[in-house]
Coordinates of C-alpha atoms and ligand atoms in Angstrom, one line a residue:
Chain Y
M276 CA -4.3 67.5 33.0
N277 CA -1.6 69.4 31.2
V278 CA -3.1 70.2 27.9
A279 CA -0.1 72.1 26.7
G280 CA 2.2 69.1 27.3
T281 CA 4.0 68.1 24.1
A282 CA 4.3 64.5 25.3
L283 CA 0.6 63.9 24.8
S284 CA 0.0 60.8 22.7
L285 CA -2.5 60.8 20.0
G286 CA -4.7 58.5 22.1
A287 CA -4.7 61.0 25.0
L288 CA -5.4 63.8 22.6
S289 CA -8.6 62.1 21.4
V290 CA -9.6 61.7 25.0
L291 CA -9.5 65.5 25.4
L292 CA -11.3 66.1 22.2
A293 CA -14.2 63.7 22.2
G294 CA -14.1 61.8 25.5
M295 CA -13.4 58.7 23.4
V296 CA -10.2 56.8 22.8
H297 CA -9.2 55.2 19.5
V298 CA -8.5 51.5 20.0
P299 CA -6.4 50.0 17.2
A300 CA -7.2 46.7 15.7
G301 CA -5.8 43.6 17.2
D302 CA -6.7 40.2 18.7
Y303 CA -7.3 38.6 22.0
L304 CA -8.2 35.2 23.5
P305 CA -11.9 35.0 24.4
I306 CA -12.6 33.1 27.5
R307 CA -15.0 30.8 25.6
G308 CA -16.2 29.8 22.2
M309 CA -13.2 30.0 20.0
G310 CA -11.6 26.7 20.7
G311 CA -8.4 28.4 21.9
Q312 CA -8.2 30.6 18.8
R313 CA -7.6 34.3 19.1
M314 CA -10.4 36.7 18.0
H315 CA -9.7 39.6 15.7
V316 CA -11.1 42.9 16.8
A317 CA -11.4 45.7 14.3
A318 CA -10.3 49.2 15.3
F319 CA -13.0 51.2 17.2
E320 CA -13.6 54.1 19.5
M321 CA -14.4 53.7 23.2
D322 CA -15.4 56.1 25.9
A323 CA -12.4 56.8 28.2
H324 CA -14.7 56.8 31.2
A325 CA -17.9 55.2 32.3
V326 CA -21.1 57.2 31.7
T327 CA -21.8 59.2 34.8
R328 CA -25.0 60.1 36.7
G329 CA -24.6 63.6 35.5
D330 CA -24.4 62.4 31.8
Y331 CA -27.4 60.2 32.4
L332 CA -29.4 63.0 34.0
A333 CA -28.9 65.1 30.9
F334 CA -30.2 62.2 28.8
V335 CA -33.4 61.5 30.9
K336 CA -34.2 65.2 30.8
T337 CA -34.4 65.1 27.1
H338 CA -35.7 61.6 26.9
A339 CA -38.4 61.5 29.5
E340 CA -39.4 57.9 28.7
W341 CA -36.2 56.8 30.4
Q342 CA -37.0 58.6 33.7
R343 CA -37.6 56.5 36.7
G344 CA -41.3 56.1 37.1
K345 CA -41.9 56.6 33.4
V346 CA -39.8 53.8 32.1
D347 CA -41.6 50.8 30.5
P348 CA -41.3 47.9 32.9
K349 CA -40.6 45.7 29.9
H350 CA -37.4 47.8 29.5
A351 CA -36.1 47.9 33.1
D352 CA -36.8 45.9 36.2
A353 CA -37.9 47.3 39.6
T354 CA -34.6 48.6 40.8
Y355 CA -34.0 50.9 37.8
L356 CA -32.1 54.0 39.1
A357 CA -33.1 52.9 42.6
E358 CA -30.3 54.9 44.2
W359 CA -31.5 58.2 42.8
R360 CA -33.4 60.5 45.2
G361 CA -36.0 61.3 42.5
A362 CA -36.6 60.9 38.8
L363 CA -34.4 63.9 38.1
E364 CA -32.3 63.9 41.3
P365 CA -29.3 61.7 41.0
G366 CA -27.8 63.0 44.2
D367 CA -25.4 65.7 45.2
A368 CA -22.6 67.3 43.1
M369 CA -20.2 64.4 44.0
D370 CA -22.8 61.8 42.9
L371 CA -23.0 63.4 39.5
R372 CA -19.4 62.3 38.9
H373 CA -20.1 58.7 39.8
P374 CA -20.7 56.1 37.1
V375 CA -24.5 55.7 36.5
T376 CA -25.6 52.2 37.6
S377 CA -28.9 50.4 38.0
V378 CA -29.6 50.9 34.3
S379 CA -30.9 48.1 32.1
W380 CA -29.4 47.1 28.7
F381 CA -32.3 48.7 27.0
A382 CA -31.6 52.0 28.8
A383 CA -27.8 51.8 28.2
S384 CA -28.4 51.1 24.5
A385 CA -30.8 54.0 24.2
Y386 CA -28.3 56.3 25.9
C387 CA -25.5 55.4 23.6
E388 CA -27.7 55.7 20.6
A389 CA -28.8 59.2 21.6
Q390 CA -25.1 60.1 21.6
G391 CA -24.6 58.7 18.1
K392 CA -22.7 55.8 19.7
R393 CA -23.5 52.1 20.7
L394 CA -22.6 49.7 23.4
P395 CA -19.2 48.0 22.9
T396 CA -19.4 44.3 21.9
T397 CA -18.2 41.8 24.4
D398 CA -15.2 41.2 22.2
E399 CA -14.3 44.8 22.1
W400 CA -14.8 45.3 25.8
E401 CA -12.8 42.2 26.7
Y402 CA -10.1 43.1 24.2
V403 CA -9.6 46.4 25.9
A404 CA -9.9 44.8 29.4
A405 CA -7.0 42.5 28.6
A406 CA -4.7 45.5 28.7
S407 CA -2.6 46.5 31.7
D408 CA -1.0 49.9 32.1
V409 CA 2.0 48.8 30.2
S410 CA 0.8 46.1 27.8
R411 CA -2.1 45.6 25.4
D412 CA -2.4 41.9 26.3
A413 CA -1.7 41.2 30.0
S414 CA -3.9 38.1 30.1
Q415 CA -0.8 36.0 30.8
D416 CA 0.6 38.5 33.3
Q417 CA -0.1 36.8 36.6
L418 CA 0.8 39.8 38.7
F419 CA -1.7 41.9 36.7
Q420 CA -4.4 39.2 36.9
S421 CA -3.9 39.0 40.6
R422 CA -4.1 42.8 40.9
L423 CA -7.4 42.7 39.0
L424 CA -8.8 40.0 41.3
G425 CA -7.8 42.3 44.2
M426 CA -9.7 45.2 42.6
Y427 CA -12.8 43.1 42.1
A428 CA -12.6 41.8 45.7
S429 CA -12.3 45.2 47.2
R430 CA -15.3 46.6 45.3
S431 CA -18.1 48.0 47.4
T432 CA -21.5 49.2 46.4
S433 CA -21.3 51.8 49.1
A434 CA -18.0 53.3 47.8
I435 CA -18.3 53.5 44.1
A436 CA -15.6 55.9 43.1
P437 CA -16.1 58.9 40.9
I438 CA -14.8 58.5 37.3
G439 CA -11.3 59.5 36.6
R440 CA -9.8 57.9 39.7
G441 CA -9.7 54.3 38.6
F442 CA -7.0 52.2 37.0
R443 CA -6.1 53.6 33.5
N444 CA -4.8 51.1 31.0
V445 CA -2.3 51.4 28.2
Y446 CA -5.0 52.8 25.8
G447 CA -5.8 55.6 28.3
I448 CA -9.2 54.0 29.1
E449 CA -10.1 54.4 32.8
G450 CA -12.2 52.6 35.3
L451 CA -12.9 49.3 33.4
H452 CA -12.1 47.3 36.5
G453 CA -12.3 49.7 39.4
S454 CA -15.9 50.5 40.4
T455 CA -18.5 48.6 38.5
W456 CA -19.3 45.9 35.9
E457 CA -20.3 47.2 32.5
W458 CA -22.9 46.3 29.9
T459 CA -21.9 45.0 26.5
R460 CA -24.0 44.8 23.4
D461 CA -24.0 41.0 23.2
F462 CA -23.7 40.3 26.9
K463 CA -25.2 36.9 27.1
P464 CA -22.6 34.1 26.7
A465 CA -23.4 31.4 24.1
E466 CA -23.5 28.8 26.9
M467 CA -24.7 29.3 30.4
T468 CA -21.8 29.2 32.7
N469 CA -23.2 29.1 36.2
C470 CA -22.1 25.6 37.2
A471 CA -18.9 23.7 37.8
G472 CA -19.0 23.1 34.1
A473 CA -17.9 26.7 33.5
A474 CA -14.3 25.4 33.6
M475 CA -15.2 23.1 30.7
G476 CA -14.7 24.9 27.4
A477 CA -12.9 27.9 29.0
S478 CA -9.9 28.8 27.0
D479 CA -8.0 29.7 30.1
A480 CA -9.4 28.3 33.4
T481 CA -6.9 30.4 35.4
N482 CA -8.2 33.7 34.1
Y483 CA -10.5 34.3 37.0
P484 CA -11.0 38.0 36.3
A485 CA -12.4 37.1 32.8
L486 CA -14.4 34.2 34.3
L487 CA -16.0 36.6 36.9
R488 CA -16.9 39.1 34.2
E489 CA -18.4 36.3 32.1
A490 CA -20.3 35.0 35.1
F491 CA -21.7 38.4 35.9
R492 CA -22.9 38.8 32.3
S493 CA -24.4 35.3 32.3
A494 CA -26.8 36.4 35.1
L495 CA -28.2 39.3 33.2
T496 CA -31.3 39.8 31.1
E497 CA -31.9 42.9 29.0
R498 CA -34.2 44.3 31.8
S499 CA -31.7 43.6 34.6
T500 CA -30.4 46.5 36.8
A501 CA -27.9 46.3 39.6
R502 CA -26.2 48.8 41.8
M503 CA -22.8 47.7 40.6
L504 CA -23.6 47.6 36.9
G505 CA -22.9 50.6 34.7
F506 CA -21.8 51.1 31.1
R507 CA -19.8 53.1 28.6
C508 CA -20.3 53.6 24.9
A509 CA -18.3 52.8 21.9
A510 CA -18.4 53.7 18.2
N511 CA -17.1 52.4 15.0
A512 CA -13.7 53.8 13.9
P513 CA -14.1 56.5 11.3
A514 CA -13.7 54.9 7.9
Chain P
M198 CA -40.7 -18.2 46.4
S199 CA -40.3 -21.8 47.6
P200 CA -36.5 -21.8 47.3
N201 CA -36.4 -18.9 49.7
N202 CA -38.5 -20.8 52.2
S203 CA -36.4 -23.9 52.0
N204 CA -33.2 -22.0 52.6
Q205 CA -34.6 -19.8 55.3
S206 CA -34.7 -22.5 58.0
A207 CA -30.9 -22.8 57.8
L208 CA -30.4 -19.0 58.3
P209 CA -30.0 -17.1 61.5
K210 CA -33.2 -15.4 62.6
Y211 CA -32.2 -11.8 61.6
R212 CA -31.7 -12.9 58.0
T213 CA -35.3 -14.1 58.0
I214 CA -36.3 -10.6 59.0
I215 CA -34.2 -9.0 56.3
I216 CA -35.7 -11.3 53.7
A217 CA -39.1 -10.4 54.9
V218 CA -38.3 -6.7 54.7
A219 CA -36.8 -7.1 51.3
L220 CA -39.9 -8.9 50.1
I221 CA -42.2 -6.2 51.5
V222 CA -40.2 -3.5 50.0
G223 CA -39.5 -5.4 46.8
I224 CA -43.0 -6.5 46.0
P225 CA -44.7 -3.1 45.7
L226 CA -41.8 -2.0 43.4
G227 CA -42.5 -5.0 41.3
I228 CA -39.0 -6.4 42.0
Q229 CA -38.5 -10.0 42.8
A230 CA -36.1 -10.1 45.8
C231 CA -33.4 -12.6 45.0
N232 CA -32.5 -14.8 47.9
Q233 CA -28.8 -14.6 47.3
A234 CA -28.7 -10.8 47.1
S235 CA -30.9 -10.2 50.1
T236 CA -28.9 -12.5 52.4
R237 CA -25.3 -11.8 51.4
D238 CA -25.0 -8.2 52.4
E239 CA -27.4 -6.4 54.6
G240 CA -26.1 -3.0 53.4
R241 CA -27.0 -3.7 49.8
R242 CA -30.3 -2.5 48.5
V243 CA -32.1 -2.2 45.2
I244 CA -31.8 1.2 43.5
Q245 CA -34.9 3.2 44.0
I246 CA -36.4 5.6 41.6
R247 CA -37.5 8.0 44.3
Q248 CA -40.8 9.8 44.1
P249 CA -41.8 13.0 45.8
S250 CA -44.3 12.8 48.7
E251 CA -47.9 12.9 47.6
N252 CA -49.4 14.2 50.8
I253 CA -47.7 17.4 51.6
S254 CA -49.8 19.1 54.2
G255 CA -49.3 22.4 55.9
Q256 CA -46.5 24.9 55.7
E257 CA -43.8 26.2 58.0
V258 CA -40.8 28.5 58.0
A259 CA -37.6 26.8 58.7
V260 CA -35.6 27.8 61.8
L261 CA -32.1 28.5 60.6
T262 CA -29.0 28.6 62.9
Q263 CA -25.5 29.7 62.8
A264 CA -22.7 27.4 63.8
P265 CA -22.2 25.7 66.2
N266 CA -26.0 25.7 66.8
V267 CA -28.4 23.2 65.2
P268 CA -32.1 23.8 64.7
P269 CA -34.3 21.7 67.0
P270 CA -35.2 18.1 66.0
I271 CA -38.3 17.8 63.8
T272 CA -41.3 16.4 65.7
R273 CA -43.7 16.3 62.7
N274 CA -44.7 12.9 61.5
H275 CA -45.8 14.1 58.0
P276 CA -44.2 15.9 55.1
T277 CA -44.9 19.6 54.8
R278 CA -43.9 22.6 52.7
V279 CA -40.9 24.2 54.4
I280 CA -40.0 27.8 53.6
V281 CA -36.3 28.5 53.8
N282 CA -35.1 32.1 53.7
L283 CA -31.5 32.1 52.9
D284 CA -29.9 35.5 52.1
V285 CA -26.6 35.9 50.3
V286 CA -24.5 38.5 52.1
E287 CA -21.0 39.7 51.1
K288 CA -19.3 40.9 54.2
T289 CA -16.0 41.1 56.0
V290 CA -15.6 38.3 58.6
R291 CA -13.1 37.5 61.3
L292 CA -10.6 34.9 60.2
A293 CA -8.2 35.2 63.1
D294 CA -7.2 37.8 65.7
S295 CA -6.6 41.0 63.8
V296 CA -7.2 39.2 60.5
E297 CA -10.3 39.7 58.4
Y298 CA -11.5 38.2 55.2
A299 CA -13.6 39.8 52.5
A300 CA -16.1 36.9 52.5
W301 CA -19.2 35.9 50.6
T302 CA -21.7 34.2 52.8
F303 CA -25.1 32.4 53.1
G304 CA -26.9 34.1 55.9
G305 CA -24.1 36.5 56.9
S306 CA -21.8 34.0 58.5
V307 CA -19.1 31.4 57.5
P308 CA -20.2 28.6 57.5
G309 CA -23.7 29.5 56.3
N310 CA -26.9 28.8 58.1
F311 CA -27.8 25.2 59.0
I312 CA -31.1 24.1 57.5
R313 CA -33.1 21.2 59.0
V314 CA -36.0 19.5 57.1
R315 CA -37.6 16.1 57.1
E316 CA -37.4 13.4 54.5
G317 CA -40.2 13.9 52.0
D318 CA -40.6 17.6 52.7
L319 CA -41.2 20.0 49.9
V320 CA -38.6 22.8 50.4
E321 CA -39.4 26.3 49.1
L322 CA -36.0 28.0 49.0
H323 CA -35.9 31.8 48.8
M324 CA -32.5 33.1 48.0
K325 CA -32.1 36.8 48.1
N326 CA -28.8 38.3 47.0
E327 CA -28.4 41.6 48.9
A328 CA -28.4 44.8 46.8
S329 CA -25.0 45.6 48.2
S330 CA -23.4 42.5 46.7
T331 CA -20.9 42.8 43.9
M332 CA -21.4 39.4 42.4
P333 CA -24.3 37.1 41.2
H334 CA -24.6 33.9 43.3
N335 CA -26.5 30.7 43.2
I336 CA -26.8 27.6 45.4
D337 CA -26.1 23.9 44.8
L338 CA -27.5 21.8 47.6
H339 CA -26.1 18.3 47.6
G340 CA -29.5 17.2 49.0
V341 CA -31.3 18.2 45.8
T342 CA -32.0 15.8 43.0
G343 CA -31.9 17.8 39.8
P344 CA -29.4 19.6 37.5
G345 CA -26.8 21.6 39.4
G346 CA -28.5 20.8 42.7
G347 CA -30.5 23.9 42.1
A348 CA -27.7 26.1 40.8
K349 CA -29.1 26.8 37.4
I350 CA -32.5 28.0 38.7
S351 CA -31.1 30.0 41.6
L352 CA -28.8 32.3 39.7
T353 CA -29.4 35.6 41.3
L354 CA -28.1 39.1 40.6
P355 CA -27.4 41.5 43.4
G356 CA -30.6 43.1 44.6
H357 CA -32.7 40.2 43.2
E358 CA -34.3 37.1 44.6
S359 CA -34.8 33.6 43.3
V360 CA -37.4 31.1 44.6
F361 CA -37.5 27.4 43.8
T362 CA -38.8 24.2 45.3
F363 CA -37.3 20.8 45.7
S364 CA -38.4 17.6 47.2
A365 CA -36.0 16.4 49.9
M366 CA -36.2 12.7 48.9
N367 CA -33.0 11.3 50.3
P368 CA -32.3 11.5 54.1
G369 CA -28.8 12.6 55.1
L370 CA -26.5 15.4 56.0
F371 CA -25.7 17.4 52.9
V372 CA -23.3 20.2 52.1
Y373 CA -24.6 23.2 50.1
H374 CA -22.4 25.8 48.4
C375 CA -22.5 28.5 45.7
A376 CA -21.7 27.1 42.3
M377 CA -21.3 30.4 40.4
S378 CA -18.3 30.5 38.0
P379 CA -15.5 30.5 38.9
V380 CA -16.8 28.0 41.5
P381 CA -13.5 27.6 43.5
M382 CA -13.5 31.3 44.2
H383 CA -17.1 31.3 45.5
I384 CA -16.4 28.4 47.8
A385 CA -13.0 29.7 48.9
N386 CA -14.7 33.0 49.8
G387 CA -17.0 31.3 52.3
M388 CA -20.1 30.3 50.4
Y389 CA -21.1 26.9 52.0
G390 CA -23.2 25.4 54.8
M391 CA -25.2 22.3 55.5
I392 CA -28.8 21.0 55.2
L393 CA -29.9 18.0 57.3
V394 CA -32.7 15.9 55.8
E395 CA -33.9 13.9 58.8
P396 CA -35.1 10.4 58.1
K397 CA -38.8 9.9 58.3
E398 CA -38.4 8.0 61.6
G399 CA -36.4 10.8 63.1
L400 CA -33.0 10.6 64.8
P401 CA -32.5 8.9 68.2
K402 CA -32.8 11.5 70.9
V403 CA -29.5 13.0 72.2
D404 CA -28.7 15.7 74.7
K405 CA -26.5 18.0 72.6
E406 CA -26.2 18.6 68.9
F407 CA -23.5 20.7 67.3
Y408 CA -22.8 22.1 63.8
V409 CA -19.1 22.0 62.9
M410 CA -17.8 22.7 59.4
Q411 CA -14.2 22.6 58.3
S412 CA -12.9 24.7 55.4
E413 CA -9.8 26.3 54.0
F414 CA -8.8 29.9 53.3
Y415 CA -6.2 31.0 50.8
T416 CA -5.0 34.5 51.7
K417 CA -2.5 36.9 50.1
G418 CA -0.9 37.4 53.5
K419 CA 0.9 34.7 55.5
Y420 CA -0.9 32.9 58.4
G421 CA -1.6 35.5 61.0
A422 CA -0.7 38.5 58.8
H423 CA -2.9 41.3 60.1
G424 CA -5.5 43.2 58.1
L425 CA -8.1 42.5 55.4
Q426 CA -7.2 39.5 53.4
T427 CA -8.5 38.4 50.0
L428 CA -8.2 35.2 47.9
D429 CA -4.7 34.2 46.7
M430 CA -5.6 32.2 43.6
D431 CA -2.2 30.6 43.1
K432 CA -2.3 29.1 46.6
G433 CA -5.8 27.8 45.8
V434 CA -4.7 26.1 42.6
D435 CA -1.7 24.7 44.4
E436 CA -3.9 23.5 47.2
R437 CA -1.7 25.2 49.8
P438 CA -4.1 26.8 52.2
T439 CA -3.0 29.5 54.6
Y440 CA -5.8 28.6 57.0
V441 CA -7.7 25.4 57.7
V442 CA -10.4 26.2 60.3
F443 CA -13.5 25.0 62.0
N444 CA -16.6 27.2 61.7
G445 CA -15.0 30.0 59.7
G446 CA -12.1 31.2 61.8
V447 CA -9.1 30.4 63.9
G448 CA -10.4 30.0 67.5
A449 CA -14.1 30.1 66.4
V450 CA -14.7 26.9 68.4
T451 CA -12.6 27.9 71.5
G452 CA -13.1 30.3 74.3
D453 CA -16.6 31.7 74.3
G454 CA -17.3 29.6 71.2
A455 CA -16.2 26.3 72.7
L456 CA -18.8 23.5 72.6
K457 CA -20.2 22.8 76.1
A458 CA -21.6 19.6 77.5
K459 CA -22.0 17.8 80.8
V460 CA -20.8 14.4 81.9
G461 CA -23.6 12.0 80.9
D462 CA -24.6 13.9 77.8
R463 CA -25.1 12.0 74.6
I464 CA -23.5 14.2 71.9
R465 CA -24.2 14.4 68.2
M466 CA -22.0 16.4 65.9
F467 CA -23.0 17.3 62.3
V468 CA -19.6 17.7 60.7
G469 CA -19.1 19.0 57.2
N470 CA -16.1 19.7 55.1
A471 CA -16.4 22.5 52.6
G472 CA -12.9 22.1 51.3
P473 CA -12.4 23.5 48.7
N474 CA -9.5 21.2 48.4
L475 CA -8.6 19.1 51.4
T476 CA -10.0 15.9 52.9
S477 CA -10.4 16.1 56.7
S478 CA -9.2 13.5 59.1
F479 CA -11.7 14.5 61.8
H480 CA -10.8 13.4 65.3
V481 CA -11.7 14.5 68.8
I482 CA -8.7 14.1 71.1
G483 CA -9.6 11.9 74.1
Q484 CA -12.9 10.6 72.7
I485 CA -13.9 7.6 70.7
F486 CA -16.8 8.0 68.4
E487 CA -19.5 5.5 69.4
N488 CA -21.2 5.9 66.0
V489 CA -20.1 7.4 62.8
Y490 CA -22.5 7.8 60.0
G491 CA -20.0 8.3 57.3
E492 CA -20.5 10.3 54.1
G493 CA -23.5 12.0 55.8
G494 CA -25.6 8.9 55.1
S495 CA -28.3 8.1 57.6
T496 CA -28.5 4.3 57.8
N497 CA -25.3 2.4 58.4
A498 CA -23.0 3.4 61.3
E499 CA -19.4 2.4 62.0
H500 CA -18.7 2.0 65.7
N501 CA -15.7 2.7 68.0
V502 CA -14.0 5.0 65.5
Q503 CA -11.0 7.1 66.3
T504 CA -10.7 9.3 63.2
T505 CA -13.1 9.6 60.3
L506 CA -12.4 10.8 56.8
I507 CA -14.6 13.6 55.6
P508 CA -14.2 14.4 51.9
S509 CA -14.4 17.9 50.5
G510 CA -18.0 18.5 49.8
G511 CA -19.0 15.8 52.2
S512 CA -20.1 15.2 55.8
A513 CA -20.3 12.8 58.7
V514 CA -22.5 12.5 61.7
V515 CA -20.5 11.5 64.8
E516 CA -22.0 10.5 68.1
F517 CA -20.5 9.8 71.5
G518 CA -21.1 10.1 75.2
A519 CA -19.4 12.5 77.5
T520 CA -18.0 10.3 80.2
V521 CA -15.4 12.3 82.0
P522 CA -14.9 16.1 82.4
G523 CA -12.2 18.1 80.7
D524 CA -11.4 19.8 77.4
F525 CA -11.6 17.6 74.4
I526 CA -9.9 19.0 71.3
L527 CA -11.4 18.8 67.8
V528 CA -8.7 18.5 65.2
D529 CA -8.0 17.6 61.7
H530 CA -5.5 14.8 62.5
A531 CA -3.5 15.8 59.5
I532 CA -1.9 17.5 62.4
F533 CA 0.2 20.3 60.9
R534 CA -3.1 21.9 60.0
A535 CA -4.3 21.8 63.6
F536 CA -1.0 23.1 64.9
N537 CA -0.1 25.7 62.3
K538 CA -3.2 26.5 60.3
G539 CA -5.9 26.7 62.9
T540 CA -7.9 23.5 62.7
L541 CA -8.6 23.4 66.4
G542 CA -11.8 23.4 68.4
I543 CA -12.7 22.6 72.0
L544 CA -15.5 20.6 73.6
T545 CA -15.6 21.5 77.3
V546 CA -17.2 18.8 79.4
T547 CA -18.1 19.6 83.0
G548 CA -19.2 17.3 85.8
P549 CA -17.8 14.8 88.3
E550 CA -14.5 13.0 87.7
N551 CA -14.6 9.2 87.3
K552 CA -11.3 7.8 88.4
K553 CA -12.3 4.4 87.4
I554 CA -12.2 5.6 83.8
I555 CA -8.9 7.6 84.0
E556 CA -6.7 8.3 86.9
S557 CA -3.2 9.6 87.4
I558 CA -0.9 7.4 89.5
Q559 CA 2.2 9.5 89.0
S560 CA 2.9 12.1 86.5
G561 CA 6.3 12.8 85.1
V562 CA 8.3 11.7 88.1
A563 CA 12.0 11.3 87.5
A564 CA 12.7 7.7 86.5
P565 CA 16.4 6.8 87.4
P566 CA 18.0 4.4 85.0
A567 CA 17.8 0.7 86.1
K568 CA 20.9 -0.5 87.9
Ligands
CU218 CU1 -21.3 32.8 45.1

C-alpha cells in the first residue's frame, strides 16, 4: 500500500493506524423484526480484516485458558481450533495470515475484550455488509446481490483465502463475504428461521445473501465452532 | 345396526365386504360406521388419529441406494428400529457434458439416497453435515408427522451431527428435502431424495424396481454452457429453469445409466418430483402404465394411464409390464423440457420380438396421390 499517497481517504488512514475503520452512522433494512422499517446504526469502529490465526495465536499464548485442550467445554464444542496442528501450532507461515475459524462465540468475545474491543452487533455487521464497493447500501443492487451469492457459492473450507485478498467494500472493510461467516454479538435471531416460514416476516424475501447469513447464525449456539466461521472485532466510536 | 342388515341384501356382494371391514375397523375406534358413507365411496375412510407402533422389536441399519437403484423389498413382518445414516455433502456434480454444478446433497449424489422402511417402523435418522460444508442444513421428510417434518430438530452446522427419531405411521412414497432458509436455494442446489414407507402387507412382487426423480436447475450460464455453474436466483424466482432433468443430470438415465429390463419383467418405478417449481407430466413413450399410485399414496391405483401428473414435492408409483423389446423413453411430456432442457431417460428392454403386438407392414414408402 502506498502510504505516501495523498489520495488516502480518512477511512483508509485509520486502517493504517489502528487496523480499524470508522463507520459513520446511518441506517439499513434488517432482514427481520422491524416491520419493514429501517434500523438506525450509530457510528462505530470495525476491524478492516478478520482476526487471523496469527492474531489468535498471540492471544492464546497470553490467555492459556483459551488454548485447545485447556478450554472449558462449556465455552467451546469439540471442534474448537480443530484445524490447528497443536495447541500453539496454527500451521505454517501462510496459515498465520488466514482468518481464524473454529472458534466459539465465547472465545471470539474474549479475544475482542482482550483487545479492548467487542464483537460487532448483528445490526452493525449487516449495516456494513449491505455496502458494495461503490455504495453504502447496495441491498437493492441486484447485480451486487447476485455477485454476493456467487461468492458464497464458491466458498470452500479447503481454500480459505488469507486476509487482504477479499472483496473490499466502500468503507474499506475487507473479506466480509469472501472466505468465512462471522460471529456477531447478538447472533441468535429473534425467531427461528429454519423452515419455509423463513420467508414469512422477512423484510425482503429476495435478499438471499442476507437470508443465508441469518440462517447460518440461527444454527449457532455460544459454544458452536465451525471450519467456516470466524470473526472480527468492533468498538464504539470515540465520543 | 338393523338398518344396515336390511339394506345389505340389496347390495352387491363386495359392498357387504366393505361394510364388514368398515365395521371391524370402526368398532375398535369407537366410531359407528354409517351405512350411507361406507357404501357410497369405497375410497372414503374415516380420519384416523394414528398411533406409533407399540411393539418395536430389534434394530437394523437401513440400506441406502443412489438413483436409479432401490433398496431391496422389506421381508420383515414386524416393526423395528431402523437406523438411517444420511450425510450432507456439498460437492460439485455433473449436470451435463462439460457442465458442473456446485451442489448440496444428501449422501453425495443428486437426487439423494433412497430410504426404504416399513409402515410402523421407528426410524432413527442420523444426519451428519460434513466439516467441509459451508452451510447449515436440515431435513424435512414428507413421511414424518411433526413440525417441519423434522426440519426444526435436524438443524445441523458443518462438522456437526443431529439425531432424531420418528414413527413412520403412514405408508407411501415421500419426498424429503432440506428446509433451511432460504429453502428454494437449498432445494435448487440439489438437496432432495425419497423415502418409501412400505405398507405393512408389503408391495406385490415385481422383477425390477427403479428410482427416478425429476428436478430443475437454474444456472447462470445458458443450457449447455461449459464450466462450473451456480444458482441464478432470478431464473428461479421467474420459474424459468435452465435444466429439467431426471436423476440429477442431462443423460443420467441414458447410456450406461439407462434402466435395463427384459421382456416379461414386471417393472415398478418410484418417481419423484423435487421441483422446486414445475409439475411433471411423467410419461414413458411406448408404454401404458398398468397401475399408477398417484400422489405417492399406497392404496388406490388408476389403471391404463398414459401420462401422470407429479406435483413439485410429490411422487407417484408407476407399474407396467415389459412386453416388447426396444428403447422406451422417459419424458416430462411438457415436451420442450424433454427436447431442450434435458428431461429424457431411457428404459432399454431386451428379449424376443412379438409381432402380434407391434409389426411394421411398410415404413415410409412413397404414397402417390390418388388418381
Ligand atoms: Cu440445505
